[in-house]
Short mmCIF file of C-alpha atoms and ligand atoms in Angstrom, two decimals:
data_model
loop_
_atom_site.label_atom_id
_atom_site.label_comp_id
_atom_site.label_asym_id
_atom_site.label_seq_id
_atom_site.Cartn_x
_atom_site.Cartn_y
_atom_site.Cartn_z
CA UNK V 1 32.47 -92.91 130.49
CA UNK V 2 29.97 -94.60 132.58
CA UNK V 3 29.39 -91.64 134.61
CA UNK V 4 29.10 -89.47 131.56
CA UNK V 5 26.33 -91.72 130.03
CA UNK V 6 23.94 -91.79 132.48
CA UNK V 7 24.04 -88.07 132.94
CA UNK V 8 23.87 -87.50 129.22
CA UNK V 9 21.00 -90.37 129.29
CA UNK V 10 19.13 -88.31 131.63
CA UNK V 11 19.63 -84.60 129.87
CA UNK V 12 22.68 -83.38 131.49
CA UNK V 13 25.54 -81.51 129.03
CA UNK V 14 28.30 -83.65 129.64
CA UNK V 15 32.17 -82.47 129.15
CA UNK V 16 34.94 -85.41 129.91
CA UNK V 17 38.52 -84.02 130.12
CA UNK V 18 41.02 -86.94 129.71
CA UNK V 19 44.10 -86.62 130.63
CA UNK V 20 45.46 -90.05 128.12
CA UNK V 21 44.99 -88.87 123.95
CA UNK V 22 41.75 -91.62 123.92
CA UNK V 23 39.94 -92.55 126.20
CA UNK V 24 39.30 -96.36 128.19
CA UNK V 25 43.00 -97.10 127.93
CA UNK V 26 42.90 -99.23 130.59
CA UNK V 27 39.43 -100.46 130.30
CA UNK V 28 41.38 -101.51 126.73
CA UNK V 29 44.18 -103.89 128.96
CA UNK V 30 41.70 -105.58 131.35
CA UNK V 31 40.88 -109.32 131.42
CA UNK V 32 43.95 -109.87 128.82
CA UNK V 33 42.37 -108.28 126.75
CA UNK V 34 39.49 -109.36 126.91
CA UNK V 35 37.37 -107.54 129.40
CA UNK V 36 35.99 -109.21 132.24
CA UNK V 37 33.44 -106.97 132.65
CA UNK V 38 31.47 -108.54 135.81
CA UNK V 39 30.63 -111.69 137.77
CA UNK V 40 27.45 -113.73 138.26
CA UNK V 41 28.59 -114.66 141.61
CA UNK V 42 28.50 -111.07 143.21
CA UNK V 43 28.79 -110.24 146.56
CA UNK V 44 29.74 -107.75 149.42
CA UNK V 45 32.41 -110.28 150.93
CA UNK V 46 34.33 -110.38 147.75
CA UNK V 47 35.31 -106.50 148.28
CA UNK V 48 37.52 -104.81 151.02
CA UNK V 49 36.61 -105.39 154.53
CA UNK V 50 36.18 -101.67 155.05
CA UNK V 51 33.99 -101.58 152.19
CA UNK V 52 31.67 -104.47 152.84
CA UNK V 53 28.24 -102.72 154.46
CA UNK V 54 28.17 -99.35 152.02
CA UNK V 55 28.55 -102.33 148.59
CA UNK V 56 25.48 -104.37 149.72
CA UNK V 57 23.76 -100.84 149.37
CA UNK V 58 25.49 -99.92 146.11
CA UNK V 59 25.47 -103.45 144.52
CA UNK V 60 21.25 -103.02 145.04
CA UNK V 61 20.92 -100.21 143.52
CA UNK V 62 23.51 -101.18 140.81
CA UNK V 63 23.73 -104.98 140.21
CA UNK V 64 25.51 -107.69 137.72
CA UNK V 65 21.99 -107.51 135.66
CA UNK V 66 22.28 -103.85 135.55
CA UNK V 67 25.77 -103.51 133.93
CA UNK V 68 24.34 -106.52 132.06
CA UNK V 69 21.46 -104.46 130.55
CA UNK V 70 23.58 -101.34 130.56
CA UNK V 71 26.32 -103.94 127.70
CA UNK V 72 22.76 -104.12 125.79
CA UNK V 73 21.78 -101.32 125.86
CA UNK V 74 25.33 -100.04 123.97
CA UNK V 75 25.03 -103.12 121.93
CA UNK V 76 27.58 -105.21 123.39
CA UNK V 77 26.46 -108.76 123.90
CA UNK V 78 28.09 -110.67 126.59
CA UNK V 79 28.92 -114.33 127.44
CA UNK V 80 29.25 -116.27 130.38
CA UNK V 81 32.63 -118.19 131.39
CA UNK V 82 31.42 -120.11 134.71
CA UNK V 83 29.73 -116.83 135.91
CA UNK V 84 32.84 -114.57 134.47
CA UNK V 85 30.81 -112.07 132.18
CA UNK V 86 33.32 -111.58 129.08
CA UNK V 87 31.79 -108.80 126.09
CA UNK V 88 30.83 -111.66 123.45
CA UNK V 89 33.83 -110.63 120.62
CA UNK V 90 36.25 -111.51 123.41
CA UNK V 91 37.90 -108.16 122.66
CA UNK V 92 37.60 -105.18 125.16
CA UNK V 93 38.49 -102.48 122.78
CA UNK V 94 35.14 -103.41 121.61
CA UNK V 95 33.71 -102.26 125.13
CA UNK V 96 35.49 -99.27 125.11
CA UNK V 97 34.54 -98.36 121.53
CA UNK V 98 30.57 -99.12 122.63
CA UNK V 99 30.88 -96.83 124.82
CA UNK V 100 32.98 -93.83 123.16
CA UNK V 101 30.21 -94.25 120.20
CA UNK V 102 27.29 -94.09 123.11
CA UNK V 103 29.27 -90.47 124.58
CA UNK V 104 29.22 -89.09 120.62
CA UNK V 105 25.36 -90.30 120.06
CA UNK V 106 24.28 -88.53 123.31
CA UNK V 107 26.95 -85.42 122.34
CA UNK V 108 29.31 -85.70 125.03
CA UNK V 109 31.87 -83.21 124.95
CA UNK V 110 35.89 -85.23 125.07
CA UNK V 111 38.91 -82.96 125.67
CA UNK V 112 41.77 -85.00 125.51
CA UNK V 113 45.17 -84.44 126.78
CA UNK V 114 42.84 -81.80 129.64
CA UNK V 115 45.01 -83.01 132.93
CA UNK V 116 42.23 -82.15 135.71
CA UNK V 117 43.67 -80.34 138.42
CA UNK V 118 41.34 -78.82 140.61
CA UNK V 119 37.56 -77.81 141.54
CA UNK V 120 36.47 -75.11 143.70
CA UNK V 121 33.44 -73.41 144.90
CA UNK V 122 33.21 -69.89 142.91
CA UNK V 123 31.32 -66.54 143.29
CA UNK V 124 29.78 -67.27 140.12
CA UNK V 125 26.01 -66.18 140.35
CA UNK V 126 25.15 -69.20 139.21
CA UNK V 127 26.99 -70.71 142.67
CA UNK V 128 28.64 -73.25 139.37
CA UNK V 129 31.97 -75.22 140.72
CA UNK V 130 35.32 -73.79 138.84
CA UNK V 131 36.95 -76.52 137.53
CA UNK V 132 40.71 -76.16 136.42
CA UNK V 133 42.50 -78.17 134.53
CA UNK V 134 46.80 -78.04 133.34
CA UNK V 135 46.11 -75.12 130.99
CA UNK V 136 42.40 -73.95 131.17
CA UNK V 137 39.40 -73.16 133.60
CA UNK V 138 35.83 -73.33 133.14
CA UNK V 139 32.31 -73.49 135.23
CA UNK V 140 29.92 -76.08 135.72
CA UNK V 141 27.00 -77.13 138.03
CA UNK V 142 28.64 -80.82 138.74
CA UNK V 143 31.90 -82.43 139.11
CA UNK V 144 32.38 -86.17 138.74
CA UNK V 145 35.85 -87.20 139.67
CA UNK V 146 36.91 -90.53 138.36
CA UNK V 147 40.62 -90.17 137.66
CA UNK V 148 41.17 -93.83 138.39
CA UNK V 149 44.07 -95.23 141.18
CA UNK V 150 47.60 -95.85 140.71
CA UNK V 151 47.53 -99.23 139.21
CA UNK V 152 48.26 -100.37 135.45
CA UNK V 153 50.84 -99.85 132.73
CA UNK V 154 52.90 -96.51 132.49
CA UNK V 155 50.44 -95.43 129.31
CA UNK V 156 47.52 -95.69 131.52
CA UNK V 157 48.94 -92.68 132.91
CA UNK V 158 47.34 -93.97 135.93
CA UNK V 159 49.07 -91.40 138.38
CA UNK V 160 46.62 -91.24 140.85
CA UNK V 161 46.04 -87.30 140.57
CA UNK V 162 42.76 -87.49 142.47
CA UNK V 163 44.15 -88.91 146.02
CA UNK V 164 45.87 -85.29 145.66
CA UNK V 165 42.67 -83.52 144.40
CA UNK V 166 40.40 -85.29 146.66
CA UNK V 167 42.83 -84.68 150.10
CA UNK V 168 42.77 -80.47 148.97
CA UNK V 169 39.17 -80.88 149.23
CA UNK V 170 39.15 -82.12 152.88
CA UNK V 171 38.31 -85.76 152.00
CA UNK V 172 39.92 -88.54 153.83
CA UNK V 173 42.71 -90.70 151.85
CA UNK V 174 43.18 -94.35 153.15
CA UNK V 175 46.78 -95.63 152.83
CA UNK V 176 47.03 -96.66 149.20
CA UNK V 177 48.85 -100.11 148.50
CA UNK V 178 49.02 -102.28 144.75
CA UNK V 179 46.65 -105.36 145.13
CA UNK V 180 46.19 -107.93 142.98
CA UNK V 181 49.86 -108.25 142.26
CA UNK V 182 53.02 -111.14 142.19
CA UNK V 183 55.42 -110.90 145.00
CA UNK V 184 59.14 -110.59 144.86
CA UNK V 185 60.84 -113.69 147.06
CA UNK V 186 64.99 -114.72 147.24
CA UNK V 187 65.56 -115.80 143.47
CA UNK V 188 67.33 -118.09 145.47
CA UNK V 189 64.89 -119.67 146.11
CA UNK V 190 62.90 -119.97 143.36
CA UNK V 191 63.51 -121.59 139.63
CA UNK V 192 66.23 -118.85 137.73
CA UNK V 193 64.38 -120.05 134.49
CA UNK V 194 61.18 -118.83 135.48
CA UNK V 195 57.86 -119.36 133.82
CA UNK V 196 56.59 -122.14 135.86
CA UNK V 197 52.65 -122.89 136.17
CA UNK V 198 51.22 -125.71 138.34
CA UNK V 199 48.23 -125.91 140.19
CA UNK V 200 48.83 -125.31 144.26
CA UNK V 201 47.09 -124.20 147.48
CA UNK V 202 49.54 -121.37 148.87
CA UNK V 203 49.13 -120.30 152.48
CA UNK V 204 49.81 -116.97 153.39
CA UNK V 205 51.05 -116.17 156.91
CA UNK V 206 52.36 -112.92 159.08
CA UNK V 207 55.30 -114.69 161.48
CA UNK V 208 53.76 -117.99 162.08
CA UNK V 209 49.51 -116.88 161.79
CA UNK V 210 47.91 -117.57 158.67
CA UNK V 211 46.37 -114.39 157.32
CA UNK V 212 44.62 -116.19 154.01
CA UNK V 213 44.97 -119.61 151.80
CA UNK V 214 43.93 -119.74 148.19
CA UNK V 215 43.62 -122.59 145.24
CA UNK V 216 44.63 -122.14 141.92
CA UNK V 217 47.28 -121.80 139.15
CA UNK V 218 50.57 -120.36 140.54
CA UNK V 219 53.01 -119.35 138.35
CA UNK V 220 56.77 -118.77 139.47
CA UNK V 221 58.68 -115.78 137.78
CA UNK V 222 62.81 -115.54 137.96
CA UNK V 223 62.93 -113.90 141.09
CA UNK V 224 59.29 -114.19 142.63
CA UNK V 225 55.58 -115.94 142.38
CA UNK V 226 52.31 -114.67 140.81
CA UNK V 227 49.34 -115.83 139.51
CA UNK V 228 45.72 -116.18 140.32
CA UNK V 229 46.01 -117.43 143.89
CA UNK V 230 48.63 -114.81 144.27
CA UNK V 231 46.72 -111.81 143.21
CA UNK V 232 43.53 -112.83 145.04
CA UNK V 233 45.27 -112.60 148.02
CA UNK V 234 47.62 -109.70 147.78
CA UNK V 235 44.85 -107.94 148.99
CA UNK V 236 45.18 -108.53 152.15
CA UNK V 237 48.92 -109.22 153.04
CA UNK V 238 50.25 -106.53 150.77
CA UNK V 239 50.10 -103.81 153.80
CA UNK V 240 52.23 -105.92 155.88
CA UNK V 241 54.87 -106.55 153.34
CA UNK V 242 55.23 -102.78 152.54
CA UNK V 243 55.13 -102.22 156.49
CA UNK V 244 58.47 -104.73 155.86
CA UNK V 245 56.46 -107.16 158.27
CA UNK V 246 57.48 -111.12 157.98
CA UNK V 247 55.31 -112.29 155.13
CA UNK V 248 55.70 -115.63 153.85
CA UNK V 249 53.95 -118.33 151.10
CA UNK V 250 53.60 -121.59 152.20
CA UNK V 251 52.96 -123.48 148.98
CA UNK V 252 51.24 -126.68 149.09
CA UNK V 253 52.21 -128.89 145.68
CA UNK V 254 49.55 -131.85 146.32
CA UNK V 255 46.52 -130.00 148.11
CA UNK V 256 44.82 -133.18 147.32
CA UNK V 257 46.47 -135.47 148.93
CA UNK V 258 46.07 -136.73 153.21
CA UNK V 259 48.15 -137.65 155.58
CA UNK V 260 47.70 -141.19 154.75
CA UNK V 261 48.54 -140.81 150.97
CA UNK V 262 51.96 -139.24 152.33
CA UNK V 263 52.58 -141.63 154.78
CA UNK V 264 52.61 -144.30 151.54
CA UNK V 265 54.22 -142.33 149.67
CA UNK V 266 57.21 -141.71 152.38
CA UNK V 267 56.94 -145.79 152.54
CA UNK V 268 57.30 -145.98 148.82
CA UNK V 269 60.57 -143.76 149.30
CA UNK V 270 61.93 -145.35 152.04
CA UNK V 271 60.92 -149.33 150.63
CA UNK V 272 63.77 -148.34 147.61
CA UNK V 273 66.76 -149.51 148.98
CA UNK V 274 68.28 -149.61 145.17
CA UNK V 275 70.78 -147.95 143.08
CA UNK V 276 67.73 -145.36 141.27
CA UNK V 277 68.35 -141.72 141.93
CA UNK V 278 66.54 -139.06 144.03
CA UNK V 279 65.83 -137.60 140.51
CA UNK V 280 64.34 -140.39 138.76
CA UNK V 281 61.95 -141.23 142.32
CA UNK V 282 60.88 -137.63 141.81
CA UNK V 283 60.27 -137.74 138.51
CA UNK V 284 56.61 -137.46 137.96
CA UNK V 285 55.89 -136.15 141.61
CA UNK V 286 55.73 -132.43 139.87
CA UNK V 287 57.25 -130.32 137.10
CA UNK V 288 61.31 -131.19 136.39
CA UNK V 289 61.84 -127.48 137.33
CA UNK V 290 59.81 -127.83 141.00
CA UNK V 291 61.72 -131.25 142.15
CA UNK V 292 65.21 -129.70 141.50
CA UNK V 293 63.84 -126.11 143.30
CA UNK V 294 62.68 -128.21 146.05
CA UNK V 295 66.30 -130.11 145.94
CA UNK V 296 68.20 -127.07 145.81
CA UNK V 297 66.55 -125.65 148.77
CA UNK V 298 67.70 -128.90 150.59
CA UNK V 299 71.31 -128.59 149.42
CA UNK V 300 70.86 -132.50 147.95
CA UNK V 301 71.67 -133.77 145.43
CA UNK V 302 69.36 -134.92 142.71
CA UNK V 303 71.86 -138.09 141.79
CA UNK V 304 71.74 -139.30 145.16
CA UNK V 305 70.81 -142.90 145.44
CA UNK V 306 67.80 -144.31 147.00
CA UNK V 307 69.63 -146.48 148.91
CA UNK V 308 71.24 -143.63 151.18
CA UNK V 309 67.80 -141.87 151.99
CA UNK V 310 67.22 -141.72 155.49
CA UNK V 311 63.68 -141.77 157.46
CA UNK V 312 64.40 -137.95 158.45
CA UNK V 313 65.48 -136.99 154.59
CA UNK V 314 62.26 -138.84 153.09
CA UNK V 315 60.23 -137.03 155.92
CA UNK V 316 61.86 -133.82 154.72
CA UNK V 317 61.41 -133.89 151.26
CA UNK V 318 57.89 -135.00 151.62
CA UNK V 319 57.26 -132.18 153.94
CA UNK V 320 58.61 -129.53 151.59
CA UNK V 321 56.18 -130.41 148.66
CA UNK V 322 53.82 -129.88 151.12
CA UNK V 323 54.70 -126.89 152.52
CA UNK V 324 57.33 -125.27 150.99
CA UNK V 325 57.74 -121.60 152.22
CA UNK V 326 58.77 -118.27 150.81
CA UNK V 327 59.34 -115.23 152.78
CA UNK V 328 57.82 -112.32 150.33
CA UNK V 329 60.35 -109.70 150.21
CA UNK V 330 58.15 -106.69 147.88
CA UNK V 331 55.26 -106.89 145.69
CA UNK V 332 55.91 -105.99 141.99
CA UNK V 333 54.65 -102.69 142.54
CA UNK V 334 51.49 -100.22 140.91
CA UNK V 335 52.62 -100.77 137.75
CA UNK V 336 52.49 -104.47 137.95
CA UNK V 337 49.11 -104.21 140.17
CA UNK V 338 45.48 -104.51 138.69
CA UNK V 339 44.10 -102.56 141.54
CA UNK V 340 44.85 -100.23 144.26
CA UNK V 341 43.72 -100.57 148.03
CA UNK V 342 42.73 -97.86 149.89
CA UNK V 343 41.70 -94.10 148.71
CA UNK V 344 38.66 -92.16 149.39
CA UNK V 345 37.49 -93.16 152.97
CA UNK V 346 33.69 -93.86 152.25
CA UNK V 347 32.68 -92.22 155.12
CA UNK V 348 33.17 -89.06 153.12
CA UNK V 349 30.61 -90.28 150.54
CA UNK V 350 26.80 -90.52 150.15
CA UNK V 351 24.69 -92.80 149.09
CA UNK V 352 24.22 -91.12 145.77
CA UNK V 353 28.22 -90.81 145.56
CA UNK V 354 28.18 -87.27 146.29
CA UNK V 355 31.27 -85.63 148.69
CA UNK V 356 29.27 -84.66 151.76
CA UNK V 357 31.21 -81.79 152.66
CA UNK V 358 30.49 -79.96 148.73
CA UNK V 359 27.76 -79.87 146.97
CA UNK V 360 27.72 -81.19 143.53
CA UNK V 361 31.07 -83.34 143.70
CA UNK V 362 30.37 -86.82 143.17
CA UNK V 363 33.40 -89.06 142.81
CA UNK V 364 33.39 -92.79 140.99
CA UNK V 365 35.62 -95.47 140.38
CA UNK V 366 38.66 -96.92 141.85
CA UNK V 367 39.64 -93.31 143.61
CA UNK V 368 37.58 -94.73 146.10
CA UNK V 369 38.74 -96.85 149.08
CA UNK V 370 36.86 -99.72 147.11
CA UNK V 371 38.88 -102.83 145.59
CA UNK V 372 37.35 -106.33 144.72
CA UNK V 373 39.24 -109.43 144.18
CA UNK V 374 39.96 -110.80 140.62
CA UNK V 375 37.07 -111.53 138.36
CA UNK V 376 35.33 -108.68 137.17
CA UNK V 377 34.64 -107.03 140.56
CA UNK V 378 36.36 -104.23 140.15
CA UNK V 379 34.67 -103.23 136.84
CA UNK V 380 31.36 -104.11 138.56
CA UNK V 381 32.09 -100.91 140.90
CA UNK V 382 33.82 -98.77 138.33
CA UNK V 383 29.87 -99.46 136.55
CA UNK V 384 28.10 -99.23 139.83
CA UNK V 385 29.58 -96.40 141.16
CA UNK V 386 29.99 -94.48 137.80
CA UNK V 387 25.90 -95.12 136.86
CA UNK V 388 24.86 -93.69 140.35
CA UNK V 389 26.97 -91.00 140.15
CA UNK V 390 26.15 -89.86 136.72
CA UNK V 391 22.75 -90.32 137.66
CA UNK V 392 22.42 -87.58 141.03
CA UNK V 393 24.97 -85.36 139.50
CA UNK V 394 22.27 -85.28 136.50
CA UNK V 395 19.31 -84.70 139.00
C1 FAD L 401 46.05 -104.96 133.44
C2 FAD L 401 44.72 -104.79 134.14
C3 FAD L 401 43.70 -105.71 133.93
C4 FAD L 401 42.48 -105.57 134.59
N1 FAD L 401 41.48 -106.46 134.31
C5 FAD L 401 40.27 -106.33 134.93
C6 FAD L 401 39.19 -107.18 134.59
O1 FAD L 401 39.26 -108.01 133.67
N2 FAD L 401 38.03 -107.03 135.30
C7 FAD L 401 37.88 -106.09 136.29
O2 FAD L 401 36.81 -106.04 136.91
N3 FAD L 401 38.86 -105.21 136.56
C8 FAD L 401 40.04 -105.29 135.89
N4 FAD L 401 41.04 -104.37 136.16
C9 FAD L 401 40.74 -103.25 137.07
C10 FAD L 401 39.90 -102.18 136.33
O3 FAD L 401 40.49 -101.92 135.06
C11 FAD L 401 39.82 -100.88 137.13
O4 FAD L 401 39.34 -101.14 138.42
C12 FAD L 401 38.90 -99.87 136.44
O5 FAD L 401 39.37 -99.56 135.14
C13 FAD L 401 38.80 -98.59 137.26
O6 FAD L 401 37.99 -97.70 136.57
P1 FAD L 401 38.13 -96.13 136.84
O7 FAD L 401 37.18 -95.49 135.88
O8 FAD L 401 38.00 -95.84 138.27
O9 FAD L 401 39.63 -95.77 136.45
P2 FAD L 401 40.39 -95.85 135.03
O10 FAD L 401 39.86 -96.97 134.22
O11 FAD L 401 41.83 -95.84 135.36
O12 FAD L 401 39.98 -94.51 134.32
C14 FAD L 401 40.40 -93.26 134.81
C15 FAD L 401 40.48 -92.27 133.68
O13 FAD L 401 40.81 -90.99 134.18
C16 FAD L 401 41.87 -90.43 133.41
N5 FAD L 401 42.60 -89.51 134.28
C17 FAD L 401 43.43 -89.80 135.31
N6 FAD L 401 43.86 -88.68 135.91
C18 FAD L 401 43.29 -87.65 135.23
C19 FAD L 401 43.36 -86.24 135.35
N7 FAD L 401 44.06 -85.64 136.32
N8 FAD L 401 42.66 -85.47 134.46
C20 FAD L 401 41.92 -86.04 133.48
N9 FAD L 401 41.83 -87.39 133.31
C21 FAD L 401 42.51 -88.17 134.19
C22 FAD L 401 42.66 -91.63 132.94
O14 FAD L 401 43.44 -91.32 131.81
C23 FAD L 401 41.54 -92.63 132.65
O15 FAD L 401 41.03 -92.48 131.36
C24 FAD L 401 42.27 -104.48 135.49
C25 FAD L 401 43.29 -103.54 135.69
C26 FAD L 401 44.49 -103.68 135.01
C27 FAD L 401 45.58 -102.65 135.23
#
């Protein structure tokens, strides 16, 4: 839609086919909701490793003010949440309607339920691109893909067609993987009620080397843990779970507190020589539902008396609020994911997002081997990338 915009802004005769009966479906879902559609606090680092150098080039010629000016400019006014740029109505169907009433001002062409299937060079003597679709075929002078990843609800009908389209056309496809995503761990392990938020720092480690840490709100499910932290870095450990490497969370319940505060608080524990219960000395340390997962883990018993603690018991228990460890077993999969990793190597793109190898492909959006943490990032490309491709295909 972005894409189609900026062409149609600069003259072009624009045609979407959608494969979904409306368009923005997912644009519809993001930020619960309500749309996070960028972040003040933008930069390279906050995107995939392999992606890093070619952003800083992108993200100046396409910036946070730019998609900021773009929301104006389709009369969508936007608030900041801490830097988090939400649309102002807190709704994103009012994004995607902005923009569907921006395509019908500028009179783009939508064929819905038009599953894109292929583009070709023709003998046309126009030298126009044959584009074919499920049931149809037609000419034209450009081709933007943007047929999205693999990640999002089943009525996104977020298949990723284009890693298949794209590879048929010679272009490189990185190993694809779900990011920003909960992990699966031994429900065992975890609470069977489920539904459990606190605020943790959660290592992440490969074997016994930590890969990435986070802050944040973690939230247990019935058979696995998700969440902010979670997401952010499923990024980069997700390729070594699905490579059924030994991934585990090492979850840290009191982030805030030193070796000293633990020391006093393992003095506390072991200073009770009384009758009071292991349950009623943990009461208050965290959530009801954490002290008896921690408990269980331990195989004791939470009506175990104070008395009978030993020095090596209190050390334990201590230890385990403060690193209490998970191995990850699965991710919840593309379906569950807000993003995909890997896709169109970028060493197969421009800088104007054109496909070197073809004349007058240009591909945008998450196709691309481009995936930003949690916070608007990935939106920020999907505008970046769509703009400057609209743009050059419209040239
Ligand atoms: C639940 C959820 C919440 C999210 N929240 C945020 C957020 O708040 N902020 C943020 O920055 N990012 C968020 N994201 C990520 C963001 O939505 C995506 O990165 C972004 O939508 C990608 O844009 P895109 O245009 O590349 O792909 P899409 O938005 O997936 O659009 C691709 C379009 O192509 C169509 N299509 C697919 N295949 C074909 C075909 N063969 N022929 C014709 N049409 C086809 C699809 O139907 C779709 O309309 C979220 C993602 C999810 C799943």
């Amino acid at each position: 839609m972005c894409a189609a915009i900026y062409a149609a802004r600069n003259g072009a005769e624009v045609t979407i086919l959608e494969k979904n009966d409306r368009l923005g479906k997912k644009l519809s879902m993001t930020g619960n909701g309500r749309c996070n559609l960028t972040n003040l606090d933008m930069k390279e680092e906050y995107y995939n490793l392999s992606a890093r150098g070619r952003m800083k080039e992108w993200l100046g010629i396409y910036g946070v003010e730019d998609v900021i000016s773009f929301m104006k400019s389709l009369g969508v006014v936007v608030r900041s949440e801490d830097g988090y740029i939400y649309p102002a109505s807190g709704q994103a169907q009012t994004v995607v309607n902005a923009l569907t009433n921006e395509l019908d001002r500028l009179g783009v062409k939508v064929i819905y339920n038009q599953q894109f299937k292929a583009v070709n060079s023709s003998e046309d003597e126009r030298g126009r691109l044959l584009i074919k679709t499920s049931t149809d075929e037609c000419f034209a002078d450009d081709c933007i893909i943007c047929s999205g990843s693999l990640s999002g609800a089943k009525s996104t009908l977020s298949t990723g067609d284009g890693y298949y389209i794209c590879s048929k056309l010679g272009m490189t496809i990185k190993n694809t993987y779900p990011a920003l995503v909960g992990f699966k761990v031994d429900p065992e392990e975890v609470m069977p009620q489920g539904g459990v938020r606190c605020m943790a720092e959660i290592a992440f480690s490969l074997g016994n080397e930590i890969i990435t840490s986070e802050y944040g709100e973690l939230q247990f499910t019935k058979d696995g843990i998700s969440g902010i932290p979670v997401m952010q870095a499923s990024r980069e450990i997700v390729k070594f779970i699905e490579e059924k490497k030994p991934v585990f969370a090492i979850i840290n319940f009191f982030p805030d507190y030193d070796e000293v505060d633990f020391t006093a608080l393992k003095n506390d524990m072991l200073r009770l020589k009384d009758e009071r219960t292991l349950s009623e000395f943990l009461n208050g340390f965290a959530n009801s539902n954490i002290n008896d997962m921690i408990l269980s883990k331990m195989k004791l018993s939470p009506s175990m008396r104070m008395k009978n603690i030993s020095v090596s018991m209190a050390t334990c228990i201590l230890d385990n609020y403060r690193n209490y460890k998970l191995k990850l077993s699965e991710s919840y999969g593309y379906q569950a994911s807000q993003v995909t990793t890997g896709g169109v190597s970028l060493g197969d793109i421009g800088s104007d997002m054109s496909y070197k190898k073809m004349p007058g492909v240009y591909l945008a959006g998450e196709l691309l081997d481009v995936d930003g943490r949690c916070g608007g990032y990935n939106l920020q490309w999907a505008w970046t990338s769509g703009s400057i491709a609209g743009t050059a295909a419209s040239i």
